[in-house]
Amino acid sequence: MADRVYIFDTTLRDGEQAPGYSMNLEEKIRMAKTLEQLGVDIIEAGFAISSPGDFESVRAIAAAVENVTVASLARALKKDIDAAWNAVKEARRPRIHVFLATSDLHLEYKLKMTREEALDRIRENVTYARSLCDDIEFSLEDATRTDLDYMCQVVQLAIECGATTINLPDTVGYAVPSEIGNMVRYVREHVKDIDKAVISMHCHNDLGMAVANTISGIQAGARQVECTLCGIGERAGNAALEEIVMLLRTRQDALPYETGIDTKEITRSARLLSSITGVKIFPSKAIVGANAFAHESGIHQHGMMADSRTYEIMTPESVGVSQTNLVLGKHSGQHAFSRKLVELGYTVTKEEEDRLFAEFKKTCDRKKTITDKDIVALVESTEETDSRIWSLESFVVNSGNHMDSTACISLKKDGKVYKDVAIGTGPVYASLRAVEKIIRHPFSLDDYQLQAVTEHRDALGEVLVKVSDGSGTYRGRGVSTDVIEASILSTLAAVNKMLGGRGGSMASGASASSMSFENDMLMDHTDKSVD
Ligand code: KIV
Ligand code: ZN
């Protein structure tokens, strides 16, 4: 049997720390359940001490998942470890992930600590963490710029104090693969008790080497890899989960290692991340980009028709891209629709299915054929409209090239219909202005993205918006064959979250209740406030 490599997913911690990727509690739970279904071994759910929101989401994820270890990050400080433990202790398999920087650069300039003081800090805090929890990971932040002999001293000490996983991060994405290999081998050869712990890699992508460095670590003996969906994370991100996993699967001849990932869940998981965060996947992104399995040139198409292996080293089906694309239309019944949902990997309740089927039928009236992409867009936008406050009743927009646009909109709330009219320089502006007048809650539009879900003229238009009201930023998604309707629906989805208090990402300094938490921590990723 091939050697098992454990997948430690940090999409919800290192990934969520990156600008533009913040998620609210509900979204994090959805993401965590998807990661569990994907088959990751460990979910790093957050950094519990950093804010009440982070604490709550780690706690909620620990309660929501079953077949996966749930970790919280903690500095080598008692108060961090207490917060981490309180957040993960209800998990079936809890882990505390303690870290301290070990490079001279970080010790001298950031922590203002000697090597000996750092050893004392590690001894005290890893021992304390182990007194609470059996599964302890210790990370030597900036390992790749740490003196190797000092690194071995730290690793031996952490293991003696109870660490069961030792993580050697390339925190700033500085290393090249041969250096990573040498570092892991050196540690394996010079640390007496290294066999008592799993060695882990955590590589950042500042020079585009994250996946290559991670693989080099595996080849040298690391058996846990820390990664994120689509490689999101601090600065240029982390190693991409889907790339590592598919590399190991596709090149078994060169890399005889296995993971517990159900690769057919990869595309759906990446899409969910994109739909939750509103950040589009780059079309040529390896494995999950829209072009990853597209063949445009005649030569390639010819080769593909002769034998797909000519230009495809893995099948689209292996990552969950369905090729059958059974087309549904207005004559399709709920049975076929329900089968399609299952095929696309959605598990919905009967009530949700009925609602989705009604939306599907409405779309069929406007669009001849409905493809998988349309259904995915419908499901994902319907999830947005759960627990709605305001809903769209009707709208009329008048627009032209020599006039201002006018929008007349009717919205419904608690069974009552409210109507207003607004003028704007364009139809979207006028519509959003009318919405704002009706709901009587000013907001600004921070981002607006419109794209076609499918190729043809009758394609569904998908609008992603970010709106803010000074207390936070909220995302919304709307889908319709009419782009103005999609714009209104996406704005209402965001506004409903805003008014319903469904945790947007807070503007800096917005959360008074986070004062006792160290909400500066996620910003600079340091131990600056260590007292
Ligand atoms: O990049 C890094 O060093 C980290 C550690 C906290 C594991 O994210
Ligand atoms: Zn990191």
Short mmCIF file of N, CA, C and O in Angstrom, two decimals, residues 195-287:
data_model
loop_
_atom_site.label_atom_id
_atom_site.label_comp_id
_atom_site.label_asym_id
_atom_site.label_seq_id
_atom_site.Cartn_x
_atom_site.Cartn_y
_atom_site.Cartn_z
N ASP A 195 10.59 10.07 15.17
CA ASP A 195 9.57 9.07 14.79
C ASP A 195 8.33 9.12 15.66
O ASP A 195 7.31 8.49 15.34
N LYS A 196 8.38 9.90 16.75
CA LYS A 196 7.19 10.00 17.61
C LYS A 196 6.22 11.07 17.10
O LYS A 196 5.16 11.30 17.69
N ALA A 197 6.61 11.78 16.03
CA ALA A 197 5.72 12.84 15.50
C ALA A 197 5.61 12.73 13.98
O ALA A 197 6.47 12.14 13.32
N VAL A 198 4.53 13.29 13.47
CA VAL A 198 4.35 13.37 12.01
C VAL A 198 4.97 14.70 11.56
O VAL A 198 4.73 15.74 12.19
N ILE A 199 5.77 14.67 10.50
CA ILE A 199 6.33 15.93 9.99
C ILE A 199 5.35 16.52 8.98
O ILE A 199 4.78 15.80 8.15
N SER A 200 5.15 17.83 9.10
CA SER A 200 4.16 18.50 8.24
C SER A 200 4.82 19.62 7.44
O SER A 200 5.78 20.25 7.90
N MET A 201 4.29 19.87 6.23
CA MET A 201 4.75 20.99 5.41
C MET A 201 3.64 22.03 5.32
O MET A 201 2.46 21.68 5.25
N HIS A 202 4.06 23.30 5.29
CA HIS A 202 3.09 24.40 5.16
C HIS A 202 3.81 25.45 4.31
O HIS A 202 4.61 26.22 4.82
N CYS A 203 3.56 25.42 3.00
CA CYS A 203 4.37 26.26 2.11
C CYS A 203 3.54 27.38 1.50
O CYS A 203 2.47 27.15 0.96
N HIS A 204 4.09 28.58 1.58
CA HIS A 204 3.44 29.73 0.94
C HIS A 204 3.96 29.89 -0.48
O HIS A 204 5.00 29.35 -0.85
N ASN A 205 3.20 30.68 -1.25
CA ASN A 205 3.41 30.66 -2.70
C ASN A 205 4.01 31.95 -3.26
O ASN A 205 3.83 32.26 -4.43
N ASP A 206 4.75 32.67 -2.42
CA ASP A 206 5.24 33.99 -2.86
C ASP A 206 6.06 33.93 -4.15
O ASP A 206 6.03 34.87 -4.95
N LEU A 207 6.79 32.86 -4.36
CA LEU A 207 7.55 32.72 -5.61
C LEU A 207 6.98 31.60 -6.49
O LEU A 207 7.67 31.08 -7.37
N GLY A 208 5.75 31.25 -6.22
CA GLY A 208 5.09 30.23 -7.05
C GLY A 208 5.60 28.82 -6.81
O GLY A 208 5.42 27.93 -7.65
N MET A 209 6.23 28.58 -5.66
CA MET A 209 6.84 27.26 -5.41
C MET A 209 6.08 26.43 -4.38
O MET A 209 6.55 25.36 -4.00
N ALA A 210 4.93 26.89 -3.93
CA ALA A 210 4.29 26.21 -2.80
C ALA A 210 4.03 24.72 -3.02
O ALA A 210 4.35 23.90 -2.16
N VAL A 211 3.46 24.38 -4.18
CA VAL A 211 3.15 22.96 -4.40
C VAL A 211 4.43 22.16 -4.60
O VAL A 211 4.62 21.09 -4.01
N ALA A 212 5.37 22.70 -5.38
CA ALA A 212 6.64 21.99 -5.62
C ALA A 212 7.37 21.76 -4.30
O ALA A 212 7.88 20.66 -4.03
N ASN A 213 7.38 22.78 -3.44
CA ASN A 213 8.06 22.63 -2.15
C ASN A 213 7.36 21.60 -1.27
O ASN A 213 8.00 20.81 -0.57
N THR A 214 6.03 21.62 -1.31
CA THR A 214 5.27 20.65 -0.50
C THR A 214 5.60 19.22 -0.95
O THR A 214 5.82 18.32 -0.12
N ILE A 215 5.63 19.02 -2.25
CA ILE A 215 5.92 17.68 -2.78
C ILE A 215 7.34 17.26 -2.38
O ILE A 215 7.58 16.11 -1.99
N SER A 216 8.26 18.19 -2.43
CA SER A 216 9.63 17.87 -2.05
C SER A 216 9.67 17.45 -0.57
O SER A 216 10.40 16.52 -0.20
N GLY A 217 8.87 18.11 0.25
CA GLY A 217 8.78 17.75 1.67
C GLY A 217 8.25 16.32 1.83
O GLY A 217 8.77 15.54 2.63
N ILE A 218 7.23 15.98 1.04
CA ILE A 218 6.67 14.62 1.12
C ILE A 218 7.75 13.61 0.73
O ILE A 218 7.95 12.60 1.41
N GLN A 219 8.45 13.88 -0.34
CA GLN A 219 9.48 12.93 -0.81
C GLN A 219 10.58 12.72 0.24
O GLN A 219 11.18 11.66 0.30
N ALA A 220 10.78 13.76 1.06
CA ALA A 220 11.84 13.64 2.07
C ALA A 220 11.30 13.05 3.37
O ALA A 220 12.07 12.81 4.30
N GLY A 221 9.98 12.82 3.47
CA GLY A 221 9.46 12.14 4.66
C GLY A 221 8.31 12.84 5.37
O GLY A 221 7.81 12.32 6.37
N ALA A 222 7.90 14.02 4.92
CA ALA A 222 6.74 14.66 5.56
C ALA A 222 5.50 13.85 5.24
O ALA A 222 5.35 13.36 4.11
N ARG A 223 4.59 13.70 6.19
CA ARG A 223 3.38 12.93 5.94
C ARG A 223 2.10 13.71 6.25
O ARG A 223 1.01 13.16 6.24
N GLN A 224 2.25 14.98 6.52
CA GLN A 224 1.07 15.85 6.59
C GLN A 224 1.38 17.05 5.70
O GLN A 224 2.50 17.56 5.72
N VAL A 225 0.37 17.49 4.93
CA VAL A 225 0.57 18.71 4.13
C VAL A 225 -0.54 19.69 4.44
O VAL A 225 -1.71 19.33 4.56
N GLU A 226 -0.15 20.95 4.61
CA GLU A 226 -1.12 21.99 4.91
C GLU A 226 -1.38 22.75 3.62
O GLU A 226 -0.46 23.18 2.92
N CYS A 227 -2.66 22.89 3.30
CA CYS A 227 -3.01 23.45 2.00
C CYS A 227 -4.40 24.08 2.08
O CYS A 227 -5.10 23.95 3.09
N THR A 228 -4.78 24.75 0.99
CA THR A 228 -6.11 25.39 0.94
C THR A 228 -6.73 25.14 -0.43
O THR A 228 -6.00 24.93 -1.41
N LEU A 229 -8.03 25.21 -0.49
CA LEU A 229 -8.71 25.11 -1.79
C LEU A 229 -8.30 26.29 -2.65
O LEU A 229 -8.27 27.44 -2.17
N CYS A 230 -7.98 26.04 -3.88
CA CYS A 230 -7.57 27.08 -4.84
C CYS A 230 -6.32 27.81 -4.39
O CYS A 230 -5.97 28.85 -4.95
N GLY A 231 -5.64 27.32 -3.35
CA GLY A 231 -4.39 27.94 -2.90
C GLY A 231 -4.57 29.29 -2.24
O GLY A 231 -3.62 30.07 -2.16
N ILE A 232 -5.77 29.58 -1.72
CA ILE A 232 -5.95 30.90 -1.10
C ILE A 232 -5.16 30.97 0.20
O ILE A 232 -4.87 29.94 0.82
N GLY A 233 -4.80 32.17 0.61
CA GLY A 233 -4.04 32.32 1.86
C GLY A 233 -3.30 33.63 1.89
O GLY A 233 -3.37 34.42 0.94
N GLU A 234 -2.57 33.84 2.96
CA GLU A 234 -1.82 35.09 3.13
C GLU A 234 -1.01 35.43 1.88
O GLU A 234 -0.38 34.56 1.27
N ARG A 235 -0.99 36.67 1.49
CA ARG A 235 -0.26 37.21 0.33
C ARG A 235 -0.55 36.39 -0.95
O ARG A 235 -1.69 36.37 -1.40
N ALA A 236 0.46 35.67 -1.46
CA ALA A 236 0.24 34.91 -2.69
C ALA A 236 -0.39 33.55 -2.41
O ALA A 236 -0.53 32.72 -3.32
N GLY A 237 -0.74 33.31 -1.18
CA GLY A 237 -1.48 32.11 -0.85
C GLY A 237 -0.64 30.93 -0.39
O GLY A 237 0.58 31.02 -0.20
N ASN A 238 -1.34 29.80 -0.21
CA ASN A 238 -0.73 28.56 0.27
C ASN A 238 -0.68 27.56 -0.89
O ASN A 238 -1.14 27.86 -1.98
N ALA A 239 -0.18 26.38 -0.60
CA ALA A 239 -0.20 25.32 -1.61
C ALA A 239 -1.65 24.93 -1.86
O ALA A 239 -2.45 24.84 -0.93
N ALA A 240 -2.00 24.71 -3.14
CA ALA A 240 -3.38 24.39 -3.49
C ALA A 240 -3.66 22.91 -3.24
O ALA A 240 -2.97 22.05 -3.79
N LEU A 241 -4.70 22.66 -2.46
CA LEU A 241 -5.08 21.27 -2.12
C LEU A 241 -5.27 20.44 -3.38
O LEU A 241 -4.72 19.34 -3.51
N GLU A 242 -6.07 20.99 -4.33
CA GLU A 242 -6.43 20.19 -5.51
C GLU A 242 -5.20 19.85 -6.35
O GLU A 242 -5.14 18.79 -6.98
N GLU A 243 -4.20 20.73 -6.34
CA GLU A 243 -3.00 20.46 -7.14
C GLU A 243 -2.17 19.34 -6.49
O GLU A 243 -1.70 18.43 -7.17
N ILE A 244 -1.99 19.43 -5.17
CA ILE A 244 -1.21 18.39 -4.48
C ILE A 244 -1.90 17.03 -4.66
O ILE A 244 -1.27 16.04 -5.05
N VAL A 245 -3.20 17.01 -4.40
CA VAL A 245 -3.92 15.74 -4.43
C VAL A 245 -3.91 15.12 -5.83
O VAL A 245 -3.65 13.92 -6.00
N MET A 246 -4.17 15.93 -6.85
CA MET A 246 -4.22 15.37 -8.20
C MET A 246 -2.83 15.02 -8.71
O MET A 246 -2.67 14.10 -9.52
N LEU A 247 -1.84 15.74 -8.24
CA LEU A 247 -0.46 15.39 -8.59
C LEU A 247 -0.12 14.00 -8.05
O LEU A 247 0.42 13.14 -8.76
N LEU A 248 -0.46 13.78 -6.78
CA LEU A 248 -0.17 12.47 -6.18
C LEU A 248 -0.95 11.37 -6.89
O LEU A 248 -0.45 10.28 -7.15
N ARG A 249 -2.18 11.68 -7.26
CA ARG A 249 -3.01 10.65 -7.90
C ARG A 249 -2.56 10.37 -9.33
O ARG A 249 -2.50 9.22 -9.77
N THR A 250 -2.25 11.45 -10.06
CA THR A 250 -1.93 11.29 -11.48
C THR A 250 -0.53 10.72 -11.68
O THR A 250 -0.27 10.01 -12.65
N ARG A 251 0.40 11.06 -10.79
CA ARG A 251 1.78 10.60 -10.96
C ARG A 251 2.16 9.58 -9.90
O ARG A 251 3.25 9.67 -9.32
N GLN A 252 1.30 8.58 -9.69
CA GLN A 252 1.59 7.50 -8.75
C GLN A 252 2.92 6.83 -9.06
O GLN A 252 3.60 6.34 -8.18
N ASP A 253 3.27 6.80 -10.37
CA ASP A 253 4.53 6.16 -10.75
C ASP A 253 5.72 6.87 -10.10
O ASP A 253 6.66 6.23 -9.62
N ALA A 254 5.66 8.20 -10.05
CA ALA A 254 6.78 8.97 -9.48
C ALA A 254 6.55 9.31 -8.01
O ALA A 254 7.50 9.51 -7.26
N LEU A 255 5.28 9.36 -7.62
CA LEU A 255 4.93 9.79 -6.26
C LEU A 255 3.96 8.78 -5.64
O LEU A 255 2.75 8.98 -5.65
N PRO A 256 4.49 7.69 -5.11
CA PRO A 256 3.60 6.62 -4.62
C PRO A 256 3.03 6.90 -3.22
O PRO A 256 3.33 6.21 -2.25
N TYR A 257 2.20 7.95 -3.15
CA TYR A 257 1.60 8.32 -1.87
C TYR A 257 0.10 8.43 -2.08
O TYR A 257 -0.34 8.79 -3.17
N GLU A 258 -0.65 8.14 -1.03
CA GLU A 258 -2.10 8.29 -1.19
C GLU A 258 -2.70 9.22 -0.15
O GLU A 258 -2.10 9.46 0.91
N THR A 259 -3.87 9.77 -0.49
CA THR A 259 -4.57 10.66 0.45
C THR A 259 -5.99 10.10 0.63
O THR A 259 -6.40 9.21 -0.11
N GLY A 260 -6.72 10.66 1.57
CA GLY A 260 -8.10 10.20 1.78
C GLY A 260 -9.11 11.05 1.02
O GLY A 260 -10.30 10.98 1.27
N ILE A 261 -8.61 11.85 0.07
CA ILE A 261 -9.52 12.77 -0.62
C ILE A 261 -10.37 12.05 -1.67
O ILE A 261 -9.85 11.23 -2.44
N ASP A 262 -11.66 12.38 -1.68
CA ASP A 262 -12.55 11.89 -2.72
C ASP A 262 -12.43 12.93 -3.85
O ASP A 262 -13.08 13.97 -3.81
N THR A 263 -11.60 12.62 -4.84
CA THR A 263 -11.26 13.66 -5.84
C THR A 263 -12.49 14.15 -6.62
O THR A 263 -12.49 15.27 -7.12
N LYS A 264 -13.54 13.32 -6.67
CA LYS A 264 -14.75 13.74 -7.40
C LYS A 264 -15.44 14.93 -6.72
O LYS A 264 -16.31 15.58 -7.29
N GLU A 265 -15.06 15.21 -5.49
CA GLU A 265 -15.66 16.33 -4.76
C GLU A 265 -14.87 17.63 -4.94
O GLU A 265 -15.25 18.68 -4.41
N ILE A 266 -13.74 17.54 -5.67
CA ILE A 266 -12.85 18.71 -5.74
C ILE A 266 -13.52 19.91 -6.41
O ILE A 266 -13.52 21.02 -5.88
N THR A 267 -14.10 19.69 -7.58
CA THR A 267 -14.67 20.83 -8.33
C THR A 267 -15.80 21.49 -7.54
O THR A 267 -15.86 22.72 -7.44
N ARG A 268 -16.66 20.66 -6.99
CA ARG A 268 -17.79 21.22 -6.24
C ARG A 268 -17.30 22.04 -5.04
O ARG A 268 -17.80 23.12 -4.75
N SER A 269 -16.26 21.54 -4.37
CA SER A 269 -15.75 22.25 -3.19
C SER A 269 -15.15 23.59 -3.60
O SER A 269 -15.38 24.61 -2.94
N ALA A 270 -14.38 23.59 -4.69
CA ALA A 270 -13.75 24.84 -5.15
C ALA A 270 -14.82 25.83 -5.58
O ALA A 270 -14.73 27.02 -5.31
N ARG A 271 -15.86 25.31 -6.25
CA ARG A 271 -16.95 26.20 -6.69
C ARG A 271 -17.68 26.80 -5.51
O ARG A 271 -18.09 27.95 -5.52
N LEU A 272 -17.86 25.98 -4.47
CA LEU A 272 -18.56 26.52 -3.30
C LEU A 272 -17.74 27.65 -2.68
O LEU A 272 -18.27 28.70 -2.31
N LEU A 273 -16.43 27.44 -2.60
CA LEU A 273 -15.58 28.50 -2.05
C LEU A 273 -15.73 29.78 -2.87
O LEU A 273 -15.89 30.87 -2.33
N SER A 274 -15.71 29.62 -4.17
CA SER A 274 -15.83 30.78 -5.05
C SER A 274 -17.19 31.44 -4.88
O SER A 274 -17.30 32.67 -4.82
N SER A 275 -18.22 30.61 -4.77
CA SER A 275 -19.55 31.20 -4.67
C SER A 275 -19.75 31.88 -3.33
O SER A 275 -20.36 32.93 -3.23
N ILE A 276 -19.17 31.33 -2.27
CA ILE A 276 -19.31 31.96 -0.95
C ILE A 276 -18.52 33.26 -0.88
O ILE A 276 -19.00 34.26 -0.36
N THR A 277 -17.31 33.25 -1.42
CA THR A 277 -16.45 34.43 -1.25
C THR A 277 -16.67 35.45 -2.36
O THR A 277 -16.23 36.59 -2.26
N GLY A 278 -17.31 35.02 -3.45
CA GLY A 278 -17.50 35.93 -4.57
C GLY A 278 -16.22 36.15 -5.36
O GLY A 278 -16.15 37.05 -6.19
N VAL A 279 -15.20 35.35 -5.10
CA VAL A 279 -13.95 35.50 -5.86
C VAL A 279 -13.93 34.41 -6.94
O VAL A 279 -13.96 33.22 -6.64
N LYS A 280 -13.88 34.85 -8.18
CA LYS A 280 -13.94 33.91 -9.30
C LYS A 280 -12.67 33.07 -9.39
O LYS A 280 -11.58 33.54 -9.06
N ILE A 281 -12.82 31.85 -9.87
CA ILE A 281 -11.64 31.01 -10.10
C ILE A 281 -11.04 31.41 -11.44
O ILE A 281 -11.76 31.50 -12.44
N PHE A 282 -9.74 31.66 -11.45
CA PHE A 282 -9.05 32.05 -12.67
C PHE A 282 -9.25 30.94 -13.72
O PHE A 282 -9.06 29.77 -13.41
N PRO A 283 -9.65 31.28 -14.96
CA PRO A 283 -9.99 30.21 -15.93
C PRO A 283 -8.88 29.18 -16.16
O PRO A 283 -9.16 28.01 -16.34
N SER A 284 -7.61 29.62 -16.12
CA SER A 284 -6.58 28.59 -16.35
C SER A 284 -6.00 28.03 -15.06
O SER A 284 -4.92 27.43 -15.07
N LYS A 285 -6.70 28.20 -13.97
CA LYS A 285 -6.25 27.60 -12.71
C LYS A 285 -6.19 26.08 -12.89
O LYS A 285 -7.14 25.47 -13.37
N ALA A 286 -5.04 25.50 -12.47
CA ALA A 286 -4.89 24.04 -12.60
C ALA A 286 -6.02 23.32 -11.89
O ALA A 286 -6.48 23.75 -10.83
N ILE A 287 -6.50 22.28 -12.47
CA ILE A 287 -7.52 21.35 -11.95
C ILE A 287 -8.93 21.93 -11.92
O ILE A 287 -9.86 21.28 -12.37
#
